[in-house]
Amino acid sequence: MVLCPVIGKLLHKRVVLASASPRRREILSNAGLRFEVVPSRFKETLDKAAFATPYGYAMETAKQKALEVANRLHQKDMRAPDVVIGADTIVTMGRLILEKPVDKQDAYRMLSQLSGREHSVFTGVAIVQCYSQDNQLDTRVSEFYEETMVKFSELSADLLWEYIHSGEPMDKAGGYGIQALGGMLVEAVHGDFLNVVGFPLNRFCKQLMQLYCPPRPDDPRRAEHDSIPAVDTFEDLSDVDEGGPEPARGDAGSRPQKAEAGVAGAAPAEAEGNGTPETLPPFPTRLLKLINGFKTSKALFTACKLKVFDLLKDGAPQKAADIAPKVDASVCGTERLLDACAALGLLEKSEQGYSNTEAADVYLVSDGAYSLHGYVAYSSEVTWNLFTHLEVAVRDGTNQNVSLLGETAGDVFQDVLYRSPEARLQFMRAMHGLTKLSARHVPAAFDLSGFSSACDVGGCTGALAQELAREYPRLQVTVFDLPEVIELAAHFRPAGPQAAQIRFAAGDFFRDPLPPADLYVLCQILHDWADEKVHQILGSIAQRCKPGAGLLLVEMLLDEEKREARVGLMQSLNMLVQTGGRERSPSEYRRLLEPHGFRQVQVAHLRGILDAMLATRVAP
Ligand SMILES: Cc1cn([C@H]2C[C@H](O)[C@@H](COP(=O)(O)OP(=O)(O)OP(=O)(O)O)O2)c(=O)[nH]c1=O
């Protein structure tokens, strides 16, 4: 008997598990799947640094494991199996990716790094559908990943060695098995437990449903579930918060699958019951979601603009008729907006009325410590407008500030973003909220304790400087930015103990000498500019640097093939339309850094939306 109906659909197919993992075999056979096991011979030696995200690495390894088996079986029998499943599990902490330990010392090193801390376990899964024709193998790959957060207790060296001597760690990613003795090391698990053990069964079944049982247009169940296309809820966004899973920024799991999006290569869907193939394109749920995404954004922007979330903060639920006059809006319009916000997970709706979700209380009220209200306002009033001119930007390859100004901007910052104190403050609020949230993992991405002074070039409100000062109490940080920015930065200055470590200095990094420091920081600066200006900025930093000085770049890093980093790729379009700059991959940054003597580049893929690179200035 199988609980998941889609598993039944596979019963008459030849399914191969391309894995030697006894845990994966057990999980899948417990689920009622019938399959053969053919361990993959693919060597897990892909260059991790070439991947923008750890899960990108895990998915690619899973795919290569499965393809190796599909090709081998096809060559052997001239007939490939119908489906090959590959998986790869990794443990990550900050920029570290931990696989299976090579020996006991290695296991000890891994486990002591995990002790007392939270880490992520990613399993990448590839489902390879095989089609043989004229002795040629054709494959369609569907990939996804799942993340589970695991927190270890503080573990003594004695305990770790006792555990290692049990032999359990050696064939397991991160050097532990949560399902056996290793369970004793674990304080908390957030997410799918089986994902840690090596196979995310729940997500796998959902993926199979999409591949083998897409809802048919005349399916009555569709009216119930799909009449409103699925949309990202705000709960997904709030996962950026500590403790939640990483936001799906490069979610190849949600990369449109050929078969699902119904855009190209739609696979024949199988009719219920008689097993006869029927040529029906799958229902394009994700495509509809993309088409309608702008409505979601604008509903959120409007609710923020009307200060709905401020009104509902910490209060009792209110009905639409009570809210409407307070936000100066019609009752019928307000009711629809509130219902839409509830469906998006921004509000709770009950008999008593509407109230804020926890995420709305934290991020959408205008005065919270982690408020994104300024970022929402900027997105609604500036970015939204610019994106309506995306087509021209793409055709011409230029920013579209002319649409805001009525004339071409000479300098995007001076002429557009800082054109008035109000515009400047709006931009600074947006950047402050976003940087405060996303830069929190940056200071610990590398060991910066050897530096005593830092200069955050274009450091704006000092949001990253605050994080650096918090992590390194001996570090003195200078925030260097234009005089008109420094003037307004007082609105955002820290009051806490770090305040004494931070000073603000006014100047233009294109014209004025930079303050001295042994670590220079560029947080979301280089992405504003085309290569020529980037060389100018790096050149003036290099001039100030002695050999051994550091350069910390904080940016959204794209994957080298520019296929996976969905948020970064969207942001790169944003840079085109707003400034004419671009997002880049680690090797593109390396190529820009090297001529200025910045070498020994380390890359850290971080949780949240920003990543980091640390380079060292070498002697010319
Ligand atoms: C973290 C963790 C991992 N693991 C296992 C799952 C995987 O089998 C292994 C990670 O190594 P993988 O390389 O993903 O898999 P594998 O070498 O076992 O099998 P194959 O490459 O042939 O598919 O670690 C546990 O069993 N328990 C745990 O708690």
XYZ file of C-alpha atoms and ligand atoms in Angstrom:
649
model
C 0.000 0.000 0.000
C 1.270 3.497 -0.717
C 0.072 6.618 1.002
C 1.307 9.004 -1.641
C -0.686 8.309 -4.831
C 2.133 9.458 -7.063
C 4.366 6.686 -5.720
C 1.743 4.304 -7.184
C 2.189 5.979 -10.575
C 5.817 4.920 -10.540
C 5.111 1.281 -9.741
C 5.116 0.250 -13.399
C 8.209 2.277 -14.252
C 11.845 1.248 -13.939
C 13.136 3.484 -11.194
C 16.791 3.546 -10.161
C 18.219 5.091 -7.020
C 21.719 6.279 -7.924
C 22.962 6.137 -4.359
C 24.877 3.845 -2.056
C 23.298 5.444 0.977
C 21.463 2.844 3.072
C 19.407 5.712 4.603
C 18.073 6.848 1.218
C 17.220 3.254 0.329
C 15.324 2.812 3.578
C 13.422 6.109 3.349
C 12.264 5.411 -0.207
C 11.327 1.796 0.349
C 9.433 2.731 3.511
C 7.434 5.101 1.303
C 6.416 2.179 -0.911
C 8.584 3.064 -3.905
C 9.913 0.123 -5.934
C 13.379 0.717 -7.300
C 16.777 -0.756 -8.040
C 19.904 0.568 -6.413
C 22.834 1.430 -8.685
C 25.369 3.504 -6.728
C 26.791 6.357 -8.737
C 30.475 6.438 -9.667
C 30.466 10.190 -10.048
C 33.344 11.642 -8.009
C 32.149 14.386 -5.710
C 34.853 16.819 -6.713
C 32.998 19.780 -8.220
C 34.640 23.116 -7.442
C 32.574 24.497 -4.567
C 33.856 28.015 -5.151
C 32.209 27.978 -8.565
C 28.752 27.848 -6.991
C 26.951 30.913 -5.755
C 25.127 28.890 -3.128
C 25.843 25.686 -1.209
C 22.556 24.197 -2.336
C 23.526 24.932 -5.956
C 26.548 22.712 -5.336
C 24.436 19.968 -3.713
C 21.903 19.999 -6.561
C 24.595 19.864 -9.227
C 26.322 16.949 -7.473
C 22.960 15.147 -7.172
C 22.329 15.722 -10.864
C 25.755 14.480 -11.913
C 25.354 11.370 -9.734
C 22.035 10.566 -11.413
C 23.200 11.358 -14.966
C 26.285 9.181 -14.581
C 24.048 6.205 -13.723
C 21.522 6.994 -16.474
C 24.300 7.145 -19.087
C 26.025 4.025 -17.826
C 22.834 1.954 -17.822
C 21.876 3.270 -21.227
C 25.265 2.307 -22.678
C 25.105 -1.113 -21.058
C 21.600 -2.148 -22.107
C 20.903 0.393 -24.870
C 17.855 1.088 -22.792
C 17.802 3.579 -19.974
C 15.611 3.247 -16.908
C 12.535 5.494 -16.826
C 13.631 7.486 -13.820
C 16.956 7.904 -12.016
C 17.086 9.591 -8.633
C 20.254 11.193 -7.303
C 20.809 13.025 -4.034
C 23.593 14.788 -2.201
C 23.611 15.895 1.414
C 25.929 18.571 2.776
C 26.253 20.384 6.063
C 26.978 24.107 5.938
C 27.881 26.720 8.469
C 28.560 30.213 7.213
C 30.831 29.726 4.225
C 31.905 26.249 5.266
C 30.614 23.219 3.384
C 31.134 19.973 5.255
C 30.859 16.634 3.495
C 31.889 13.223 4.804
C 35.003 13.322 7.012
C 38.102 11.764 5.500
C 39.408 10.461 8.832
C 38.814 10.698 12.575
C 40.749 13.949 12.953
C 38.650 15.444 10.198
C 35.477 14.253 11.958
C 36.692 15.870 15.182
C 37.422 19.128 13.377
C 33.938 19.148 11.857
C 32.072 18.235 15.003
C 33.913 20.773 17.134
C 33.003 23.464 14.613
C 29.349 22.461 14.918
C 29.408 22.307 18.734
C 27.042 24.779 20.409
C 26.021 26.317 17.083
C 23.315 26.153 14.485
C 24.042 24.866 11.005
C 22.137 24.029 7.836
C 21.758 20.651 6.235
C 21.007 20.820 2.525
C 20.018 17.858 0.428
C 19.981 18.447 -3.315
C 17.833 15.975 -5.247
C 17.733 15.345 -8.992
C 14.955 13.357 -10.654
C 16.162 12.424 -14.114
C 13.475 11.228 -16.530
C 15.030 9.229 -19.346
C 13.784 8.766 -22.877
C 15.653 6.548 -25.366
C 15.118 6.984 -29.054
C 17.257 5.628 -31.895
C 19.781 4.513 -29.317
C 20.141 8.100 -28.105
C 19.492 8.981 -24.513
C 17.458 12.079 -23.853
C 16.980 13.269 -20.301
C 14.820 15.782 -18.535
C 16.167 16.838 -15.157
C 14.076 18.191 -12.349
C 16.069 19.414 -9.359
C 15.287 20.856 -5.999
C 16.821 21.210 -2.575
C 15.584 21.233 0.984
C 17.174 23.007 3.949
C 16.909 21.943 7.572
C 18.465 23.880 10.438
C 20.093 21.823 13.190
C 21.428 23.172 16.489
C 24.044 21.224 18.427
C 24.546 21.390 22.192
C 27.916 22.449 23.558
C 29.963 19.253 23.276
C 33.102 18.386 25.202
C 36.182 16.976 23.478
C 35.786 13.691 25.428
C 32.247 13.252 24.269
C 33.170 13.983 20.656
C 36.022 11.469 20.686
C 33.767 8.820 22.232
C 31.259 9.492 19.474
C 33.927 9.371 16.756
C 35.287 6.063 18.088
C 31.789 4.584 17.643
C 32.514 4.742 13.879
C 29.210 6.408 13.126
C 30.474 9.734 11.732
C 32.629 8.429 8.915
C 30.091 7.954 6.115
C 27.943 10.946 6.976
C 27.990 14.574 5.943
C 29.181 16.822 8.767
C 30.395 13.725 10.615
C 27.183 12.831 12.427
C 24.049 10.744 12.028
C 21.027 12.394 13.559
C 19.051 9.170 13.265
C 21.315 7.198 15.614
C 23.874 8.059 18.319
C 24.359 11.492 16.743
C 20.811 12.379 17.777
C 22.236 12.920 21.268
C 24.299 15.851 20.047
C 21.275 17.692 18.708
C 19.399 20.322 20.680
C 16.908 21.459 18.024
C 15.811 20.734 14.477
C 13.920 23.178 12.303
C 12.556 21.621 9.119
C 12.317 18.179 7.542
C 14.080 15.566 9.708
C 14.437 13.068 6.860
C 16.240 15.734 4.873
C 19.053 15.563 7.449
C 19.119 11.781 7.196
C 19.753 12.153 3.465
C 16.443 12.388 1.642
C 13.656 15.017 1.827
C 10.741 12.655 1.246
C 7.947 15.215 1.602
C 9.357 17.623 -0.967
C 10.231 14.669 -3.237
C 6.587 13.523 -3.273
C 5.448 17.064 -4.083
C 7.929 17.216 -6.942
C 6.708 13.866 -8.258
C 3.129 15.159 -8.082
C 4.120 18.090 -10.261
C 5.859 15.825 -12.743
C 3.406 12.965 -12.940
C 0.062 14.309 -11.737
C -0.204 17.942 -12.813
C -3.785 19.170 -12.263
C -5.774 18.960 -15.462
C -7.659 22.013 -16.654
C -11.009 20.226 -16.216
C -10.156 18.791 -12.828
C -12.815 19.976 -10.347
C -10.146 20.056 -7.624
C -8.418 22.749 -9.614
C -11.169 25.229 -8.982
C -10.634 24.750 -5.292
C -6.860 25.030 -5.268
C -5.742 26.826 -8.365
C -8.402 29.356 -9.203
C -6.125 31.924 -7.611
C -2.592 31.169 -8.726
C -0.265 30.341 -5.876
C 1.776 33.321 -4.734
C 4.762 33.688 -2.441
C 3.463 34.499 0.959
C 5.156 36.930 3.271
C 5.992 33.999 5.509
C 8.503 32.995 2.828
C 10.081 36.414 3.067
C 10.132 36.431 6.820
C 12.296 33.340 6.655
C 15.177 35.748 6.190
C 14.922 36.093 9.921
C 17.313 34.242 12.215
C 16.455 30.658 12.738
C 14.325 30.245 9.668
C 15.478 28.601 6.519
C 17.375 30.644 4.009
C 15.129 32.494 1.613
C 14.834 30.806 -1.717
C 17.080 33.301 -3.421
C 18.578 30.924 -5.925
C 15.863 28.404 -5.675
C 16.435 26.145 -8.588
C 13.704 24.125 -6.936
C 11.408 26.788 -8.192
C 13.313 27.353 -11.384
C 10.600 26.765 -13.980
C 10.821 23.123 -14.903
C 10.385 22.509 -18.584
C 7.537 20.133 -17.944
C 5.777 22.216 -15.365
C 5.918 25.664 -16.792
C 4.359 24.411 -19.972
C 6.669 26.745 -21.846
C 8.772 24.244 -23.696
C 9.077 20.504 -23.962
C 5.850 19.773 -22.119
C 5.909 16.114 -21.220
C 2.838 14.065 -21.993
C 0.687 13.952 -18.879
C -0.739 10.586 -18.028
C -4.473 10.135 -17.838
C -5.873 8.855 -14.568
C -6.863 5.240 -14.445
C -5.984 3.466 -17.663
C -2.351 4.582 -17.915
C -2.734 5.695 -21.545
C -0.618 8.737 -22.317
C -2.697 11.775 -23.164
C -1.141 14.857 -24.763
C -2.182 17.520 -22.300
C 0.174 20.308 -21.345
C 0.664 20.497 -17.603
C -1.088 23.298 -15.783
C 1.373 26.244 -15.711
C 1.006 27.185 -12.051
C 4.428 28.801 -11.752
C 4.079 30.667 -14.977
C 0.816 32.189 -13.763
C 2.516 33.071 -10.526
C 5.192 34.947 -12.460
C 2.648 36.722 -14.624
C 0.756 37.898 -11.577
C 3.681 38.648 -9.280
C 3.400 42.402 -9.781
C -0.089 42.420 -8.263
C 1.295 40.868 -5.101
C 4.001 43.495 -4.798
C 1.608 46.349 -5.341
C -0.902 45.015 -2.795
C 1.891 44.944 -0.206
C 3.122 48.417 -1.207
C -0.385 49.850 -0.951
C -1.063 48.369 2.474
C 2.248 49.850 3.693
C 1.534 53.216 2.140
C -1.866 53.310 3.836
C -0.069 52.353 7.075
C -2.445 49.448 7.635
C 0.254 47.565 9.555
C 1.003 50.557 11.800
C -2.692 50.789 12.600
C -2.943 47.133 13.568
C 0.334 46.940 15.498
C -0.072 45.334 18.906
C -3.790 46.088 18.894
C -6.997 44.099 18.909
C -8.287 42.853 15.536
C -10.261 45.398 13.566
C -12.948 45.040 10.882
C -12.564 46.512 7.398
C -15.290 49.075 8.132
C -13.289 50.361 11.165
C -9.986 50.404 9.313
C -11.214 52.130 6.125
C -11.908 55.614 7.571
C -8.680 55.532 9.601
C -6.626 54.965 6.435
C -8.769 57.351 4.418
C -10.050 54.712 1.996
C -13.301 53.166 0.799
C -14.698 50.223 2.742
C -15.099 48.039 -0.349
C -11.513 48.721 -1.504
C -10.069 48.299 1.987
C -11.864 45.004 2.468
C -10.416 43.597 -0.748
C -6.935 44.833 0.086
C -7.097 43.346 3.583
C -8.338 40.013 2.250
C -5.528 39.956 -0.306
C -2.994 40.740 2.451
C -4.424 37.941 4.591
C -4.095 35.507 1.664
C -0.483 36.623 1.244
C 0.258 35.900 4.884
C 0.679 39.571 5.839
C -2.443 39.711 8.008
C -4.435 37.236 10.083
C -8.161 37.180 9.418
C -10.595 35.978 12.081
C -14.223 36.493 13.135
C -13.066 39.536 15.117
C -11.398 41.164 12.109
C -7.874 41.625 10.792
C -4.640 41.700 12.793
C -0.944 41.755 11.920
C 1.007 38.567 11.494
C 4.225 38.387 13.486
C 6.209 39.155 10.316
C 4.146 42.282 9.611
C 4.724 43.484 13.184
C 8.483 43.118 12.762
C 9.067 44.214 9.164
C 6.143 46.253 7.878
C 5.380 48.737 10.622
C 7.151 51.992 9.927
C 9.090 52.368 13.171
C 10.336 48.861 14.088
C 14.028 48.155 14.692
C 13.979 45.844 11.661
C 11.437 47.766 9.633
C 11.514 47.361 5.863
C 8.941 50.125 5.501
C 11.507 52.465 3.925
C 12.562 49.781 1.474
C 8.930 49.131 0.566
C 8.319 52.868 0.014
C 11.404 53.142 -2.190
C 10.409 50.014 -4.143
C 6.916 51.367 -4.665
C 7.815 54.920 -5.569
C 11.131 54.584 -7.369
C 11.831 51.002 -8.423
C 8.261 50.332 -9.545
C 8.345 53.368 -11.772
C 11.713 52.435 -13.270
C 10.640 48.864 -13.926
C 7.770 50.070 -16.072
C 10.577 51.124 -18.453
C 12.407 47.826 -18.343
C 11.748 47.117 -21.975
C 13.576 50.310 -23.016
C 16.390 49.554 -20.568
C 16.814 46.114 -22.108
C 16.688 47.446 -25.654
C 19.090 50.332 -25.024
C 21.208 48.843 -22.217
C 20.825 52.050 -20.207
C 19.311 53.119 -16.905
C 15.879 54.689 -17.035
C 16.241 57.642 -14.702
C 15.184 59.883 -17.514
C 11.646 58.677 -16.751
C 11.903 60.066 -13.190
C 13.659 63.293 -14.105
C 12.411 64.086 -17.574
C 16.056 64.443 -18.611
C 19.133 62.240 -18.714
C 20.977 62.004 -15.407
C 24.672 62.855 -15.424
C 25.351 61.255 -12.049
C 22.700 58.834 -10.830
C 23.399 59.508 -7.179
C 23.752 63.295 -7.251
C 21.068 63.914 -9.881
C 18.472 61.282 -9.032
C 18.733 59.429 -5.753
C 19.996 62.463 -3.829
C 18.207 65.107 -5.883
C 16.426 66.489 -2.805
C 16.777 65.934 0.954
C 13.484 63.951 0.858
C 14.661 61.699 -1.994
C 18.003 61.211 -0.232
C 16.368 60.302 3.059
C 14.006 57.895 1.296
C 16.935 56.121 -0.356
C 18.906 56.038 2.897
C 15.945 54.595 4.805
C 15.561 51.876 2.189
C 19.267 50.986 2.302
C 19.416 51.132 6.087
C 16.525 48.697 6.576
C 17.821 46.279 4.007
C 21.469 46.408 5.059
C 20.629 46.064 8.740
C 18.781 42.859 7.975
C 21.070 41.373 5.399
C 24.518 42.349 6.666
C 24.200 40.581 9.981
C 26.083 37.476 8.790
C 28.864 39.466 7.127
C 31.224 40.194 10.047
C 31.566 36.520 10.977
C 32.002 35.370 7.372
C 35.784 35.808 7.723
C 38.133 36.238 10.628
C 38.704 40.009 10.587
C 40.162 40.190 14.076
C 43.631 40.976 12.677
C 42.450 44.371 11.415
C 42.353 47.345 13.761
C 40.816 49.996 11.504
C 38.228 49.767 8.753
C 36.837 52.245 6.277
C 33.368 51.532 4.921
C 33.552 53.300 1.573
C 30.079 54.563 0.642
C 28.942 53.299 4.041
C 25.771 55.435 4.006
C 23.965 55.228 7.367
C 26.625 53.054 9.010
C 24.391 49.966 9.165
C 27.220 47.576 8.236
C 29.697 49.525 10.381
C 27.458 48.817 13.383
C 27.529 45.085 12.660
C 31.325 45.098 12.241
C 31.809 47.062 15.441
C 29.534 44.697 17.346
C 31.494 41.618 16.210
C 34.978 43.206 16.639
C 35.037 45.441 19.719
C 38.647 46.548 19.013
C 37.903 47.654 15.451
C 37.599 51.396 14.703
C 35.335 51.961 11.704
C 35.142 55.089 9.549
C 32.021 55.491 7.462
C 32.987 57.484 4.389
C 30.278 58.978 2.196
C 29.163 62.165 0.454
C 28.751 65.220 2.734
C 24.989 65.357 2.095
C 24.660 61.703 3.132
C 26.769 62.129 6.254
C 24.588 65.089 7.199
C 21.487 62.875 7.246
C 23.244 59.819 8.680
C 22.659 61.328 12.121
C 19.069 60.025 11.849
C 20.385 56.480 11.968
C 23.399 56.683 14.294
C 23.780 53.854 16.800
C 23.211 54.643 20.434
C 24.669 51.421 21.851
C 28.194 50.619 23.030
C 29.467 50.432 19.414
C 28.828 54.147 18.859
C 32.306 55.000 20.180
C 33.960 52.728 17.608
C 32.323 54.446 14.626
C 33.083 57.819 13.114
C 31.684 59.451 9.988
C 33.841 61.246 7.395
C 32.588 63.232 4.421
C 34.014 62.955 0.924
C 33.533 61.675 -2.591
C 35.242 58.355 -3.277
C 35.688 59.301 -6.929
C 37.551 62.491 -6.089
C 38.797 62.697 -2.509
C 41.532 60.699 -0.761
C 40.083 57.929 1.380
C 40.623 57.853 5.158
C 43.482 55.535 6.178
C 42.529 52.000 7.250
C 43.895 48.482 7.121
C 40.571 47.047 5.974
C 38.453 48.696 3.272
C 34.825 47.702 2.915
C 32.605 48.090 -0.129
C 29.028 47.029 0.586
C 26.787 47.106 -2.453
C 28.878 49.811 -4.087
C 30.545 48.063 -7.018
C 27.229 46.731 -8.297
C 26.149 50.334 -8.921
C 28.791 50.829 -11.579
C 30.023 49.576 -14.921
C 33.560 48.106 -15.007
C 35.316 51.358 -15.856
C 34.080 53.129 -12.705
C 34.717 50.001 -10.641
C 38.378 50.177 -11.690
C 38.467 53.815 -10.620
C 37.116 52.951 -7.148
C 39.411 49.958 -6.720
C 42.368 52.011 -7.960
C 41.900 54.688 -5.323
C 41.494 52.081 -2.564
C 44.610 50.246 -3.779
C 46.564 53.506 -3.587
C 45.771 53.799 0.126
C 46.510 50.148 0.934
C 49.742 48.759 2.276
C 50.567 45.126 1.468
C 48.511 42.934 3.797
C 45.578 45.322 3.885
C 42.174 43.763 3.308
C 39.295 44.548 1.012
C 35.891 43.215 2.015
C 33.303 43.165 -0.762
C 29.679 42.626 0.199
C 27.430 41.973 -2.755
C 24.874 39.516 -4.091
C 27.073 36.981 -5.858
C 25.788 35.377 -9.024
C 26.616 31.794 -9.877
C 29.228 31.520 -12.613
C 26.779 30.247 -15.202
C 24.159 32.829 -14.253
C 21.456 30.211 -14.006
C 20.592 29.812 -10.372
C 20.901 32.964 -8.289
C 17.351 34.086 -8.915
C 17.335 37.016 -6.511
C 20.753 38.198 -7.726
C 19.741 37.903 -11.359
C 16.612 39.962 -10.731
C 18.769 42.452 -8.873
C 21.073 42.663 -11.870
C 18.091 43.751 -13.985
C 17.331 46.243 -11.239
C 20.838 47.654 -11.459
C 20.467 48.017 -15.219
C 17.273 49.996 -14.892
C 18.374 52.085 -11.891
C 22.065 52.838 -12.275
C 23.460 51.011 -15.295
C 25.513 48.782 -12.960
C 25.294 45.010 -12.614
C 25.597 42.060 -10.244
C 28.598 39.829 -10.842
C 29.933 36.339 -10.128
C 33.009 35.646 -7.930
C 35.277 35.202 -10.948
C 34.044 38.457 -12.485
C 34.935 40.239 -9.241
C 38.300 38.468 -9.149
C 39.098 39.764 -12.624
C 38.307 43.302 -11.491
C 40.337 42.982 -8.274
C 43.523 41.407 -9.599
C 44.888 44.345 -11.656
C 44.791 46.428 -8.448
C 46.869 43.922 -6.516
C 43.980 42.363 -4.573
C 44.640 38.623 -4.468
C 44.054 35.597 -2.218
C 40.350 36.097 -2.703
C 38.083 34.156 -0.376
C 34.370 33.823 -1.069
C 31.633 33.328 1.540
C 28.093 32.485 0.532
C 25.967 33.722 3.382
C 22.439 33.287 4.604
C 20.173 36.149 3.586
C 20.603 37.980 0.312
C 24.177 39.254 0.513
C 27.449 37.351 0.142
C 30.996 38.415 0.885
C 34.495 38.236 -0.585
C 37.721 39.057 1.217
C 40.841 39.944 -0.770
C 44.337 40.836 0.421
C 46.484 43.565 -1.102
C 49.779 42.051 -2.162
C 53.028 43.909 -2.783
C 53.063 45.367 -6.306
C 23.851 14.947 8.528
C 23.568 13.492 8.250
C 23.979 12.885 7.071
N 23.734 11.565 6.846
C 24.178 10.911 5.611
C 23.223 11.009 4.433
C 24.113 10.664 3.252
O 24.082 9.261 3.091
C 25.496 11.087 3.724
C 26.010 12.255 2.915
O 26.737 11.781 1.831
P 26.256 11.817 0.321
O 27.459 12.052 -0.513
O 25.097 12.733 0.167
O 25.685 10.361 0.071
P 26.400 8.947 0.188
O 27.861 9.061 -0.090
O 25.992 8.324 1.489
O 25.688 8.160 -0.986
P 25.727 8.449 -2.561
O 26.771 9.498 -2.852
O 26.050 7.152 -3.191
O 24.359 8.928 -2.884
O 25.364 11.514 5.078
C 23.042 10.807 7.772
O 22.817 9.607 7.560
N 22.609 11.402 8.921
C 22.842 12.702 9.215
O 22.410 13.204 10.290
